Amino acid sequence: MTKIEKIVLSYSGGLDTSIILKWLQETYGCEVVTFTADLGQGEELEPARAKAEMSGIKDIRIVDLREEFVSDFVFPMLRANALYEGQYLLGSSIARPLIAKHLVGIAREVGADAIAHGATGKGNDQVRFELAVNALDPSLKVIAPWRQWNIRSRTQLLEYAEKHHIPVPGDKRGEAPFSIDANLLHTSTEGKILENPAEVAPDHIYQRTVDPLDAPDTPEIITIGFEGGDPVSLNGTAMTPAALLSELNGLGGRHGVGRLDLVENRFIGMKSRGIYETPGGTILLAAHRGIESITLDRAAAHLKDEIMPRYAELIYNGFWFAPEREMLQALVDQSQAFVSGEVTLRLYKGSASVISRTSPWSLYSADLVTFEESPVAYDHHDAEGFIRLNGLRLKSWAARNGR
Ligand code: ARG
């Protein structure tokens, strides 16, 4: 085994990373620095400090990354209207490059030669962490205990915890918990009964959204302001990116907005089934498309939609810090200069519907589109020629087929 001098561990204080911390100390016998990111997972982070201290860790980093997460990762992704496989808002995928960036930053600061993470050997997250570290500092080694130790299942993990007197937290019902990943953008739940895609997800797994059936009978009307492609205000009040997303999570959650039960294709090669809750993100995606609908030129909008699946796949597969993602980002960002204005939405029993939009930069022309008489120069005869020329080849084609 290669000699490691110092490790920076991505540490949540939860069961998996507590076990990993113990295992790293036993296996490498070197100093471990723990890094815990506050991404708005809605969990107390001080217990992580106490647990790390109890394990003899001297350098404990707990950093609030909420604003950076939303402004530098979530919002740029939102500008592209990114969805993986048509539905997934990439809540876990987009958090990994940010965590990796800080792992690398701390490793450099403290002179560590390796970083360690708690992602399993079957998932996407290991790929995302490690590709990001490769792109940011090729000299750093990566330790992925889940691929190295002899523990092969969650059951064996629980046995290891018991043997080493590491407390095992139960879920709300005292059962072994699902595999959960949460941050300001989403909560993702996988494992246990969800591993059978034929099983309906039980209601108690949902954490930040009510069942749309139980949502209020009265709709809620909200207005979101955009500036250069990014949301900047709610109901006329300017807000920071993290505050805005957090507020929308509350509103959307109360109205059952943003639930998704999905079978997706992992980069690593298998299908997996998960439950996602992305209330604020779902509202923002609808709102962003709403403001783009009046401010983007048709060809610009369609080009964005063509590259979107590719861009989303890059993020899903862990290529945030790759040149092709940055190139696509530059294209997306350039399109957003005039994407400013206000969008009003109605939240009601699981839906977030755009009901009005305004912009000082609107390309919409009522004079041009109106069914009434119009002052704008639009010659109906132009449409006749337009259709005749477009129909020319269809007529040839149909005539040949009918021969
Ligand atoms: N399948 C999702 C993704 O690859 C979520 C992964 C993390 N979620 C979890 N519950 N462990 O982005």
PDB file of N, CA, C and O in Angstrom, residues 214-247:
ATOM      1  N   ASP A 214     -52.597  16.338  -0.118  1.00  0.00           N
ATOM      2  CA  ASP A 214     -52.834  16.982   1.179  1.00  0.00           C
ATOM      3  C   ASP A 214     -52.485  18.469   1.168  1.00  0.00           C
ATOM      4  O   ASP A 214     -52.566  19.139   2.195  1.00  0.00           O
ATOM      5  N   ALA A 215     -52.067  18.991   0.014  1.00  0.00           N
ATOM      6  CA  ALA A 215     -51.662  20.401  -0.068  1.00  0.00           C
ATOM      7  C   ALA A 215     -52.892  21.302   0.058  1.00  0.00           C
ATOM      8  O   ALA A 215     -54.015  20.858  -0.182  1.00  0.00           O
ATOM      9  N   PRO A 216     -52.664  22.568   0.439  1.00  0.00           N
ATOM     10  CA  PRO A 216     -53.789  23.492   0.658  1.00  0.00           C
ATOM     11  C   PRO A 216     -54.704  23.613  -0.571  1.00  0.00           C
ATOM     12  O   PRO A 216     -54.239  23.503  -1.701  1.00  0.00           O
ATOM     13  N   ASP A 217     -55.991  23.822  -0.317  1.00  0.00           N
ATOM     14  CA  ASP A 217     -56.952  23.993  -1.404  1.00  0.00           C
ATOM     15  C   ASP A 217     -56.852  25.378  -2.025  1.00  0.00           C
ATOM     16  O   ASP A 217     -57.394  25.631  -3.101  1.00  0.00           O
ATOM     17  N   THR A 218     -56.189  26.297  -1.312  1.00  0.00           N
ATOM     18  CA  THR A 218     -56.021  27.651  -1.841  1.00  0.00           C
ATOM     19  C   THR A 218     -54.657  27.766  -2.504  1.00  0.00           C
ATOM     20  O   THR A 218     -53.641  27.483  -1.878  1.00  0.00           O
ATOM     21  N   PRO A 219     -54.615  28.177  -3.768  1.00  0.00           N
ATOM     22  CA  PRO A 219     -53.329  28.324  -4.442  1.00  0.00           C
ATOM     23  C   PRO A 219     -52.539  29.510  -3.883  1.00  0.00           C
ATOM     24  O   PRO A 219     -53.110  30.394  -3.246  1.00  0.00           O
ATOM     25  N   GLU A 220     -51.246  29.497  -4.116  1.00  0.00           N
ATOM     26  CA  GLU A 220     -50.395  30.602  -3.678  1.00  0.00           C
ATOM     27  C   GLU A 220     -49.777  31.240  -4.917  1.00  0.00           C
ATOM     28  O   GLU A 220     -49.240  30.545  -5.786  1.00  0.00           O
ATOM     29  N   ILE A 221     -49.857  32.557  -4.996  1.00  0.00           N
ATOM     30  CA  ILE A 221     -49.325  33.276  -6.150  1.00  0.00           C
ATOM     31  C   ILE A 221     -48.010  33.938  -5.747  1.00  0.00           C
ATOM     32  O   ILE A 221     -47.959  34.665  -4.748  1.00  0.00           O
ATOM     33  N   ILE A 222     -46.950  33.679  -6.496  1.00  0.00           N
ATOM     34  CA  ILE A 222     -45.652  34.287  -6.168  1.00  0.00           C
ATOM     35  C   ILE A 222     -45.034  34.904  -7.424  1.00  0.00           C
ATOM     36  O   ILE A 222     -45.313  34.475  -8.542  1.00  0.00           O
ATOM     37  N   THR A 223     -44.191  35.924  -7.206  1.00  0.00           N
ATOM     38  CA  THR A 223     -43.510  36.576  -8.320  1.00  0.00           C
ATOM     39  C   THR A 223     -42.006  36.515  -8.103  1.00  0.00           C
ATOM     40  O   THR A 223     -41.513  36.878  -7.034  1.00  0.00           O
ATOM     41  N   ILE A 224     -41.303  36.026  -9.123  1.00  0.00           N
ATOM     42  CA  ILE A 224     -39.850  35.915  -9.043  1.00  0.00           C
ATOM     43  C   ILE A 224     -39.226  36.878 -10.049  1.00  0.00           C
ATOM     44  O   ILE A 224     -39.626  36.909 -11.217  1.00  0.00           O
ATOM     45  N   GLY A 225     -38.253  37.679  -9.573  1.00  0.00           N
ATOM     46  CA  GLY A 225     -37.557  38.613 -10.450  1.00  0.00           C
ATOM     47  C   GLY A 225     -36.260  38.001 -10.951  1.00  0.00           C
ATOM     48  O   GLY A 225     -35.546  37.332 -10.190  1.00  0.00           O
ATOM     49  N   PHE A 226     -35.948  38.213 -12.242  1.00  0.00           N
ATOM     50  CA  PHE A 226     -34.700  37.709 -12.834  1.00  0.00           C
ATOM     51  C   PHE A 226     -33.841  38.859 -13.316  1.00  0.00           C
ATOM     52  O   PHE A 226     -34.347  39.895 -13.753  1.00  0.00           O
ATOM     53  N   GLU A 227     -32.515  38.658 -13.241  1.00  0.00           N
ATOM     54  CA  GLU A 227     -31.555  39.646 -13.715  1.00  0.00           C
ATOM     55  C   GLU A 227     -30.449  38.876 -14.444  1.00  0.00           C
ATOM     56  O   GLU A 227     -29.773  38.041 -13.827  1.00  0.00           O
ATOM     57  N   GLY A 228     -30.324  39.080 -15.739  1.00  0.00           N
ATOM     58  CA  GLY A 228     -29.269  38.400 -16.495  1.00  0.00           C
ATOM     59  C   GLY A 228     -29.313  36.885 -16.368  1.00  0.00           C
ATOM     60  O   GLY A 228     -28.279  36.231 -16.299  1.00  0.00           O
ATOM     61  N   GLY A 229     -30.513  36.309 -16.288  1.00  0.00           N
ATOM     62  CA  GLY A 229     -30.665  34.859 -16.261  1.00  0.00           C
ATOM     63  C   GLY A 229     -30.754  34.250 -14.876  1.00  0.00           C
ATOM     64  O   GLY A 229     -31.072  33.071 -14.736  1.00  0.00           O
ATOM     65  N   ASP A 230     -30.458  35.044 -13.847  1.00  0.00           N
ATOM     66  CA  ASP A 230     -30.494  34.511 -12.480  1.00  0.00           C
ATOM     67  C   ASP A 230     -31.643  35.108 -11.672  1.00  0.00           C
ATOM     68  O   ASP A 230     -31.913  36.308 -11.766  1.00  0.00           O
ATOM     69  N   PRO A 231     -32.293  34.294 -10.838  1.00  0.00           N
ATOM     70  CA  PRO A 231     -33.342  34.815  -9.972  1.00  0.00           C
ATOM     71  C   PRO A 231     -32.738  35.698  -8.878  1.00  0.00           C
ATOM     72  O   PRO A 231     -31.715  35.344  -8.291  1.00  0.00           O
ATOM     73  N   VAL A 232     -33.352  36.867  -8.651  1.00  0.00           N
ATOM     74  CA  VAL A 232     -32.778  37.816  -7.677  1.00  0.00           C
ATOM     75  C   VAL A 232     -33.774  38.288  -6.622  1.00  0.00           C
ATOM     76  O   VAL A 232     -33.380  38.875  -5.616  1.00  0.00           O
ATOM     77  N   SER A 233     -35.070  38.056  -6.842  1.00  0.00           N
ATOM     78  CA  SER A 233     -36.028  38.551  -5.860  1.00  0.00           C
ATOM     79  C   SER A 233     -37.265  37.676  -5.799  1.00  0.00           C
ATOM     80  O   SER A 233     -37.570  36.923  -6.738  1.00  0.00           O
ATOM     81  N   LEU A 234     -37.955  37.779  -4.662  1.00  0.00           N
ATOM     82  CA  LEU A 234     -39.213  37.066  -4.471  1.00  0.00           C
ATOM     83  C   LEU A 234     -40.256  38.058  -3.978  1.00  0.00           C
ATOM     84  O   LEU A 234     -40.034  38.752  -2.969  1.00  0.00           O
ATOM     85  N   ASN A 235     -41.352  38.147  -4.698  1.00  0.00           N
ATOM     86  CA  ASN A 235     -42.431  39.089  -4.373  1.00  0.00           C
ATOM     87  C   ASN A 235     -41.896  40.492  -4.128  1.00  0.00           C
ATOM     88  O   ASN A 235     -42.275  41.173  -3.171  1.00  0.00           O
ATOM     89  N   GLY A 236     -40.962  40.918  -4.973  1.00  0.00           N
ATOM     90  CA  GLY A 236     -40.444  42.280  -4.918  1.00  0.00           C
ATOM     91  C   GLY A 236     -39.306  42.497  -3.940  1.00  0.00           C
ATOM     92  O   GLY A 236     -38.707  43.577  -3.907  1.00  0.00           O
ATOM     93  N   THR A 237     -38.994  41.508  -3.120  1.00  0.00           N
ATOM     94  CA  THR A 237     -37.903  41.659  -2.154  1.00  0.00           C
ATOM     95  C   THR A 237     -36.630  41.002  -2.684  1.00  0.00           C
ATOM     96  O   THR A 237     -36.643  39.808  -2.996  1.00  0.00           O
ATOM     97  N   ALA A 238     -35.554  41.783  -2.766  1.00  0.00           N
ATOM     98  CA  ALA A 238     -34.278  41.236  -3.226  1.00  0.00           C
ATOM     99  C   ALA A 238     -33.770  40.229  -2.210  1.00  0.00           C
ATOM    100  O   ALA A 238     -33.889  40.433  -1.001  1.00  0.00           O
ATOM    101  N   MET A 239     -33.222  39.117  -2.697  1.00  0.00           N
ATOM    102  CA  MET A 239     -32.717  38.086  -1.788  1.00  0.00           C
ATOM    103  C   MET A 239     -31.424  37.506  -2.320  1.00  0.00           C
ATOM    104  O   MET A 239     -31.213  37.456  -3.531  1.00  0.00           O
ATOM    105  N   THR A 240     -30.579  37.022  -1.417  1.00  0.00           N
ATOM    106  CA  THR A 240     -29.363  36.334  -1.845  1.00  0.00           C
ATOM    107  C   THR A 240     -29.778  34.998  -2.465  1.00  0.00           C
ATOM    108  O   THR A 240     -30.874  34.484  -2.183  1.00  0.00           O
ATOM    109  N   PRO A 241     -28.903  34.423  -3.286  1.00  0.00           N
ATOM    110  CA  PRO A 241     -29.258  33.146  -3.936  1.00  0.00           C
ATOM    111  C   PRO A 241     -29.696  32.066  -2.948  1.00  0.00           C
ATOM    112  O   PRO A 241     -30.747  31.433  -3.149  1.00  0.00           O
ATOM    113  N   ALA A 242     -28.945  31.853  -1.874  1.00  0.00           N
ATOM    114  CA  ALA A 242     -29.299  30.776  -0.940  1.00  0.00           C
ATOM    115  C   ALA A 242     -30.596  31.085  -0.196  1.00  0.00           C
ATOM    116  O   ALA A 242     -31.427  30.196   0.020  1.00  0.00           O
ATOM    117  N   ALA A 243     -30.787  32.356   0.181  1.00  0.00           N
ATOM    118  CA  ALA A 243     -32.003  32.726   0.895  1.00  0.00           C
ATOM    119  C   ALA A 243     -33.224  32.529  -0.002  1.00  0.00           C
ATOM    120  O   ALA A 243     -34.266  32.040   0.437  1.00  0.00           O
ATOM    121  N   LEU A 244     -33.073  32.890  -1.265  1.00  0.00           N
ATOM    122  CA  LEU A 244     -34.182  32.766  -2.216  1.00  0.00           C
ATOM    123  C   LEU A 244     -34.558  31.292  -2.423  1.00  0.00           C
ATOM    124  O   LEU A 244     -35.731  30.921  -2.349  1.00  0.00           O
ATOM    125  N   LEU A 245     -33.551  30.462  -2.637  1.00  0.00           N
ATOM    126  CA  LEU A 245     -33.836  29.044  -2.867  1.00  0.00           C
ATOM    127  C   LEU A 245     -34.458  28.409  -1.630  1.00  0.00           C
ATOM    128  O   LEU A 245     -35.402  27.617  -1.713  1.00  0.00           O
ATOM    129  N   SER A 246     -33.949  28.802  -0.475  1.00  0.00           N
ATOM    130  CA  SER A 246     -34.457  28.241   0.763  1.00  0.00           C
ATOM    131  C   SER A 246     -35.921  28.643   0.994  1.00  0.00           C
ATOM    132  O   SER A 246     -36.756  27.828   1.404  1.00  0.00           O
ATOM    133  N   GLU A 247     -36.240  29.896   0.684  1.00  0.00           N
ATOM    134  CA  GLU A 247     -37.617  30.382   0.816  1.00  0.00           C
ATOM    135  C   GLU A 247     -38.552  29.621  -0.146  1.00  0.00           C
ATOM    136  O   GLU A 247     -39.653  29.209   0.230  1.00  0.00           O
TER     137      GLU A 247
END
